Short mmCIF file of N, CA and C in Angstrom, two decimals:
data_model
loop_
_atom_site.label_atom_id
_atom_site.label_comp_id
_atom_site.label_asym_id
_atom_site.label_seq_id
_atom_site.Cartn_x
_atom_site.Cartn_y
_atom_site.Cartn_z
N UNK A 1 39.75 10.65 -16.47
CA UNK A 1 38.62 9.81 -16.18
C UNK A 1 37.70 10.49 -15.17
N UNK A 2 36.42 10.57 -15.48
CA UNK A 2 35.44 11.18 -14.59
C UNK A 2 34.76 10.08 -13.80
N UNK A 3 34.78 10.21 -12.51
CA UNK A 3 34.19 9.20 -11.63
C UNK A 3 32.84 9.70 -11.13
N UNK A 4 31.82 8.88 -11.26
CA UNK A 4 30.49 9.22 -10.79
C UNK A 4 30.46 9.16 -9.26
N UNK A 5 29.93 10.21 -8.66
CA UNK A 5 29.88 10.27 -7.20
C UNK A 5 28.81 9.30 -6.68
N UNK A 6 29.15 8.52 -5.70
CA UNK A 6 28.24 7.57 -5.09
C UNK A 6 27.35 8.27 -4.07
N UNK A 7 26.08 7.90 -4.04
CA UNK A 7 25.16 8.43 -3.05
C UNK A 7 25.26 7.59 -1.78
N UNK A 8 25.18 8.24 -0.63
CA UNK A 8 25.20 7.53 0.65
C UNK A 8 23.82 7.07 1.08
N UNK A 9 22.77 7.50 0.35
CA UNK A 9 21.41 7.12 0.73
C UNK A 9 21.11 5.71 0.27
N UNK A 10 20.49 4.90 1.13
CA UNK A 10 20.11 3.55 0.73
C UNK A 10 19.10 3.59 -0.42
N UNK A 11 19.21 2.67 -1.34
CA UNK A 11 18.32 2.61 -2.49
C UNK A 11 16.87 2.41 -2.05
N UNK A 12 15.98 3.21 -2.61
CA UNK A 12 14.56 3.04 -2.37
C UNK A 12 14.03 3.66 -1.09
N UNK A 13 14.88 4.13 -0.21
CA UNK A 13 14.41 4.66 1.07
C UNK A 13 13.77 6.04 0.91
N UNK A 14 14.37 6.89 0.11
CA UNK A 14 13.92 8.27 0.02
C UNK A 14 13.17 8.56 -1.27
N UNK A 15 12.40 7.61 -1.76
CA UNK A 15 11.62 7.82 -2.97
C UNK A 15 10.41 8.68 -2.62
N UNK A 16 10.26 9.78 -3.35
CA UNK A 16 9.12 10.66 -3.10
C UNK A 16 7.89 10.06 -3.77
N UNK A 17 6.83 9.94 -3.01
CA UNK A 17 5.59 9.37 -3.53
C UNK A 17 4.45 10.34 -3.28
N UNK A 18 3.47 10.29 -4.15
CA UNK A 18 2.34 11.20 -4.08
C UNK A 18 1.10 10.47 -3.55
N UNK A 19 0.46 11.10 -2.59
CA UNK A 19 -0.79 10.57 -2.05
C UNK A 19 -1.91 10.93 -3.02
N UNK A 20 -2.70 9.93 -3.39
CA UNK A 20 -3.83 10.15 -4.30
C UNK A 20 -5.08 9.51 -3.72
N UNK A 21 -6.21 10.14 -3.94
CA UNK A 21 -7.49 9.59 -3.51
C UNK A 21 -8.06 8.79 -4.67
N UNK A 22 -8.30 7.51 -4.45
CA UNK A 22 -8.80 6.61 -5.49
C UNK A 22 -10.19 6.09 -5.14
N UNK A 23 -10.94 5.78 -6.17
CA UNK A 23 -12.27 5.18 -5.98
C UNK A 23 -12.12 3.79 -5.36
N UNK A 24 -12.90 3.51 -4.34
CA UNK A 24 -12.87 2.20 -3.69
C UNK A 24 -13.16 1.10 -4.71
N UNK A 25 -14.08 1.37 -5.63
CA UNK A 25 -14.47 0.36 -6.62
C UNK A 25 -13.36 0.06 -7.62
N UNK A 26 -12.36 0.93 -7.74
CA UNK A 26 -11.25 0.73 -8.68
C UNK A 26 -10.13 -0.14 -8.10
N UNK A 27 -10.11 -0.32 -6.79
CA UNK A 27 -9.02 -1.05 -6.13
C UNK A 27 -9.25 -2.56 -6.20
N UNK A 28 -8.17 -3.29 -6.45
CA UNK A 28 -8.25 -4.74 -6.65
C UNK A 28 -7.48 -5.44 -5.53
N UNK A 29 -8.18 -6.15 -4.65
CA UNK A 29 -7.47 -6.91 -3.61
C UNK A 29 -6.58 -7.98 -4.24
N UNK A 30 -5.42 -8.22 -3.63
CA UNK A 30 -4.50 -9.25 -4.10
C UNK A 30 -5.14 -10.61 -3.82
N UNK A 31 -5.38 -11.39 -4.86
CA UNK A 31 -6.12 -12.65 -4.75
C UNK A 31 -5.46 -13.66 -3.81
N UNK A 32 -4.13 -13.65 -3.73
CA UNK A 32 -3.42 -14.62 -2.90
C UNK A 32 -2.99 -14.05 -1.56
N UNK A 33 -3.64 -12.99 -1.11
CA UNK A 33 -3.30 -12.41 0.18
C UNK A 33 -3.58 -13.44 1.28
N UNK A 34 -2.56 -13.79 2.03
CA UNK A 34 -2.72 -14.82 3.06
C UNK A 34 -3.28 -14.27 4.37
N UNK A 35 -3.27 -12.98 4.51
CA UNK A 35 -3.75 -12.38 5.75
C UNK A 35 -5.26 -12.17 5.68
N UNK A 36 -5.96 -12.62 6.71
CA UNK A 36 -7.40 -12.44 6.77
C UNK A 36 -7.75 -11.51 7.92
N UNK A 37 -8.93 -10.91 7.83
CA UNK A 37 -9.39 -9.99 8.87
C UNK A 37 -10.78 -10.43 9.32
N UNK A 38 -10.94 -10.62 10.62
CA UNK A 38 -12.25 -10.98 11.15
C UNK A 38 -13.16 -9.75 11.10
N UNK A 39 -14.45 -9.97 11.25
CA UNK A 39 -15.41 -8.84 11.28
C UNK A 39 -15.06 -7.88 12.42
N UNK A 40 -14.58 -8.44 13.54
CA UNK A 40 -14.20 -7.61 14.68
C UNK A 40 -12.99 -6.72 14.33
N UNK A 41 -12.01 -7.28 13.65
CA UNK A 41 -10.84 -6.49 13.25
C UNK A 41 -11.23 -5.38 12.28
N UNK A 42 -12.08 -5.71 11.31
CA UNK A 42 -12.52 -4.71 10.34
C UNK A 42 -13.29 -3.59 11.06
N UNK A 43 -14.11 -3.96 12.03
CA UNK A 43 -14.85 -2.95 12.81
C UNK A 43 -13.88 -2.06 13.60
N UNK A 44 -12.82 -2.65 14.15
CA UNK A 44 -11.82 -1.86 14.88
C UNK A 44 -11.07 -0.90 13.95
N UNK A 45 -10.72 -1.38 12.78
CA UNK A 45 -10.04 -0.52 11.80
C UNK A 45 -10.97 0.61 11.38
N UNK A 46 -12.24 0.29 11.12
CA UNK A 46 -13.23 1.30 10.73
C UNK A 46 -13.39 2.35 11.83
N UNK A 47 -13.45 1.91 13.08
CA UNK A 47 -13.58 2.85 14.20
C UNK A 47 -12.34 3.74 14.30
N UNK A 48 -11.18 3.19 14.07
CA UNK A 48 -9.94 3.97 14.11
C UNK A 48 -9.93 5.03 13.00
N UNK A 49 -10.34 4.64 11.80
CA UNK A 49 -10.39 5.59 10.69
C UNK A 49 -11.40 6.70 10.99
N UNK A 50 -12.53 6.32 11.56
CA UNK A 50 -13.56 7.31 11.89
C UNK A 50 -13.06 8.30 12.94
N UNK A 51 -12.34 7.80 13.94
CA UNK A 51 -11.88 8.66 15.04
C UNK A 51 -10.64 9.48 14.68
N UNK A 52 -9.67 8.85 14.02
CA UNK A 52 -8.38 9.50 13.78
C UNK A 52 -8.14 9.89 12.33
N UNK A 53 -9.00 9.44 11.43
CA UNK A 53 -8.78 9.70 10.02
C UNK A 53 -7.82 8.69 9.43
N UNK A 54 -7.42 8.93 8.20
CA UNK A 54 -6.51 8.03 7.51
C UNK A 54 -5.08 8.35 7.88
N UNK A 55 -4.50 7.54 8.74
CA UNK A 55 -3.11 7.76 9.15
C UNK A 55 -2.15 6.88 8.36
N UNK A 56 -2.69 5.93 7.60
CA UNK A 56 -1.87 4.99 6.85
C UNK A 56 -2.57 4.68 5.52
N UNK A 57 -2.14 5.31 4.43
CA UNK A 57 -2.79 5.06 3.14
C UNK A 57 -2.56 3.64 2.64
N UNK A 58 -3.34 3.24 1.66
CA UNK A 58 -3.22 1.93 1.05
C UNK A 58 -2.14 1.98 -0.03
N UNK A 59 -1.27 0.98 -0.05
CA UNK A 59 -0.25 0.89 -1.10
C UNK A 59 -0.80 0.06 -2.25
N UNK A 60 -0.68 0.60 -3.46
CA UNK A 60 -1.17 -0.09 -4.65
C UNK A 60 -0.10 -0.09 -5.72
N UNK A 61 -0.26 -0.99 -6.69
CA UNK A 61 0.64 -0.97 -7.84
C UNK A 61 -0.01 -0.19 -8.98
N UNK A 62 0.62 -0.19 -10.14
CA UNK A 62 0.13 0.60 -11.27
C UNK A 62 -1.21 0.12 -11.82
N UNK A 63 -1.59 -1.11 -11.52
CA UNK A 63 -2.87 -1.65 -11.98
C UNK A 63 -3.95 -1.56 -10.90
N UNK A 64 -3.71 -0.78 -9.85
CA UNK A 64 -4.63 -0.61 -8.73
C UNK A 64 -4.76 -1.86 -7.86
N UNK A 65 -3.82 -2.79 -7.99
CA UNK A 65 -3.83 -3.97 -7.13
C UNK A 65 -3.22 -3.60 -5.78
N UNK A 66 -3.85 -4.05 -4.72
CA UNK A 66 -3.39 -3.69 -3.38
C UNK A 66 -2.15 -4.48 -3.01
N UNK A 67 -1.13 -3.76 -2.56
CA UNK A 67 0.09 -4.36 -2.03
C UNK A 67 -0.04 -4.46 -0.51
N UNK A 68 -0.56 -3.41 0.11
CA UNK A 68 -0.76 -3.38 1.57
C UNK A 68 -1.99 -2.54 1.88
N UNK A 69 -2.86 -3.08 2.72
CA UNK A 69 -4.04 -2.30 3.13
C UNK A 69 -5.38 -2.98 2.89
N UNK A 70 -5.39 -4.29 2.79
CA UNK A 70 -6.64 -5.00 2.55
C UNK A 70 -7.68 -4.75 3.66
N UNK A 71 -7.23 -4.76 4.91
CA UNK A 71 -8.14 -4.51 6.04
C UNK A 71 -8.70 -3.10 6.01
N UNK A 72 -7.86 -2.13 5.63
CA UNK A 72 -8.32 -0.74 5.54
C UNK A 72 -9.35 -0.58 4.43
N UNK A 73 -9.16 -1.29 3.31
CA UNK A 73 -10.14 -1.25 2.23
C UNK A 73 -11.47 -1.83 2.72
N UNK A 74 -11.42 -2.95 3.43
CA UNK A 74 -12.64 -3.56 3.96
C UNK A 74 -13.35 -2.60 4.91
N UNK A 75 -12.58 -1.90 5.74
CA UNK A 75 -13.16 -0.94 6.68
C UNK A 75 -13.80 0.23 5.94
N UNK A 76 -13.15 0.69 4.88
CA UNK A 76 -13.70 1.79 4.09
C UNK A 76 -15.02 1.37 3.44
N UNK A 77 -15.05 0.15 2.92
CA UNK A 77 -16.30 -0.35 2.33
C UNK A 77 -17.39 -0.45 3.39
N UNK A 78 -17.03 -0.91 4.57
CA UNK A 78 -18.00 -1.04 5.67
C UNK A 78 -18.62 0.31 6.02
N UNK A 79 -17.80 1.37 5.92
CA UNK A 79 -18.29 2.72 6.23
C UNK A 79 -18.95 3.41 5.04
N UNK A 80 -18.96 2.75 3.89
CA UNK A 80 -19.60 3.32 2.71
C UNK A 80 -18.80 4.44 2.05
N UNK A 81 -17.49 4.43 2.24
CA UNK A 81 -16.64 5.46 1.63
C UNK A 81 -16.51 5.22 0.13
N UNK A 82 -16.44 6.31 -0.64
CA UNK A 82 -16.28 6.21 -2.08
C UNK A 82 -14.83 6.33 -2.50
N UNK A 83 -14.07 7.19 -1.84
CA UNK A 83 -12.66 7.41 -2.17
C UNK A 83 -11.81 7.24 -0.92
N UNK A 84 -10.61 6.68 -1.12
CA UNK A 84 -9.69 6.49 0.00
C UNK A 84 -8.27 6.85 -0.45
N UNK A 85 -7.41 7.23 0.51
CA UNK A 85 -6.05 7.63 0.15
C UNK A 85 -5.17 6.43 -0.20
N UNK A 86 -4.43 6.58 -1.28
CA UNK A 86 -3.55 5.51 -1.76
C UNK A 86 -2.20 6.10 -2.16
N UNK A 87 -1.20 5.28 -2.10
CA UNK A 87 0.11 5.62 -2.64
C UNK A 87 0.45 4.55 -3.66
N UNK A 88 0.71 5.00 -4.89
CA UNK A 88 1.06 4.07 -5.96
C UNK A 88 2.56 3.81 -5.95
N UNK A 89 2.91 2.55 -5.89
CA UNK A 89 4.31 2.14 -5.96
C UNK A 89 4.55 1.68 -7.40
N UNK A 90 5.34 2.44 -8.12
CA UNK A 90 5.56 2.16 -9.54
C UNK A 90 6.57 1.04 -9.76
N UNK A 91 6.41 0.35 -10.86
CA UNK A 91 7.26 -0.82 -11.13
C UNK A 91 8.73 -0.46 -11.28
N UNK A 92 9.04 0.78 -11.70
CA UNK A 92 10.46 1.12 -11.83
C UNK A 92 11.15 1.21 -10.47
N UNK A 93 10.36 1.26 -9.39
CA UNK A 93 10.93 1.26 -8.05
C UNK A 93 11.31 -0.15 -7.62
N UNK A 94 10.80 -1.15 -8.30
CA UNK A 94 11.10 -2.55 -8.02
C UNK A 94 11.67 -3.15 -9.29
N UNK A 95 12.63 -4.00 -9.16
CA UNK A 95 13.24 -4.58 -10.35
C UNK A 95 12.42 -5.72 -10.92
N UNK A 96 11.48 -6.24 -10.15
CA UNK A 96 10.71 -7.37 -10.67
C UNK A 96 9.41 -7.54 -9.89
N UNK A 97 8.52 -8.33 -10.46
CA UNK A 97 7.29 -8.73 -9.78
C UNK A 97 7.64 -9.48 -8.50
N UNK A 98 8.68 -10.28 -8.56
CA UNK A 98 9.12 -11.03 -7.38
C UNK A 98 9.47 -10.09 -6.23
N UNK A 99 10.18 -9.03 -6.52
CA UNK A 99 10.57 -8.07 -5.48
C UNK A 99 9.33 -7.42 -4.86
N UNK A 100 8.35 -7.10 -5.68
CA UNK A 100 7.11 -6.51 -5.17
C UNK A 100 6.39 -7.48 -4.24
N UNK A 101 6.32 -8.74 -4.63
CA UNK A 101 5.64 -9.75 -3.80
C UNK A 101 6.45 -10.05 -2.53
N UNK A 102 7.77 -9.99 -2.62
CA UNK A 102 8.59 -10.17 -1.42
C UNK A 102 8.31 -9.07 -0.40
N UNK A 103 8.08 -7.86 -0.89
CA UNK A 103 7.69 -6.76 0.00
C UNK A 103 6.41 -7.13 0.74
N UNK A 104 5.45 -7.68 0.02
CA UNK A 104 4.19 -8.09 0.62
C UNK A 104 4.41 -9.17 1.69
N UNK A 105 5.20 -10.17 1.39
CA UNK A 105 5.47 -11.25 2.33
C UNK A 105 6.17 -10.72 3.58
N UNK A 106 7.17 -9.87 3.39
CA UNK A 106 7.88 -9.30 4.54
C UNK A 106 6.94 -8.49 5.43
N UNK A 107 6.08 -7.72 4.82
CA UNK A 107 5.12 -6.93 5.59
C UNK A 107 4.20 -7.82 6.40
N UNK A 108 3.72 -8.90 5.79
CA UNK A 108 2.84 -9.83 6.50
C UNK A 108 3.55 -10.50 7.67
N UNK A 109 4.82 -10.82 7.50
CA UNK A 109 5.57 -11.46 8.58
C UNK A 109 5.85 -10.51 9.74
N UNK A 110 6.01 -9.24 9.44
CA UNK A 110 6.37 -8.26 10.47
C UNK A 110 5.18 -7.72 11.24
N UNK A 111 4.00 -7.81 10.69
CA UNK A 111 2.82 -7.25 11.37
C UNK A 111 2.26 -8.18 12.40
#
């Protein structure tokens, strides 16, 4: 009997993802995003991007829907940017739509 060796790495932690620059007009904000950003917050995010560059790309799904980064998208639009850095999280990395949305809820609770 051949036994498959178990990996000690936690599932999903070490998934290699590719940074891609996407058109701002192609990105779709999540309609039920409960987090809002005031004009002051968007201005602060825009100032941070201008001073330090993109230190945190936007997370999107395969349909270009935003999972995380709505405020950064708003800041990019405010600055008139055409392309912004994104990381696509593919559905095979999540077992369901529910799991993807749970990620969004957890992120909102922790920020």
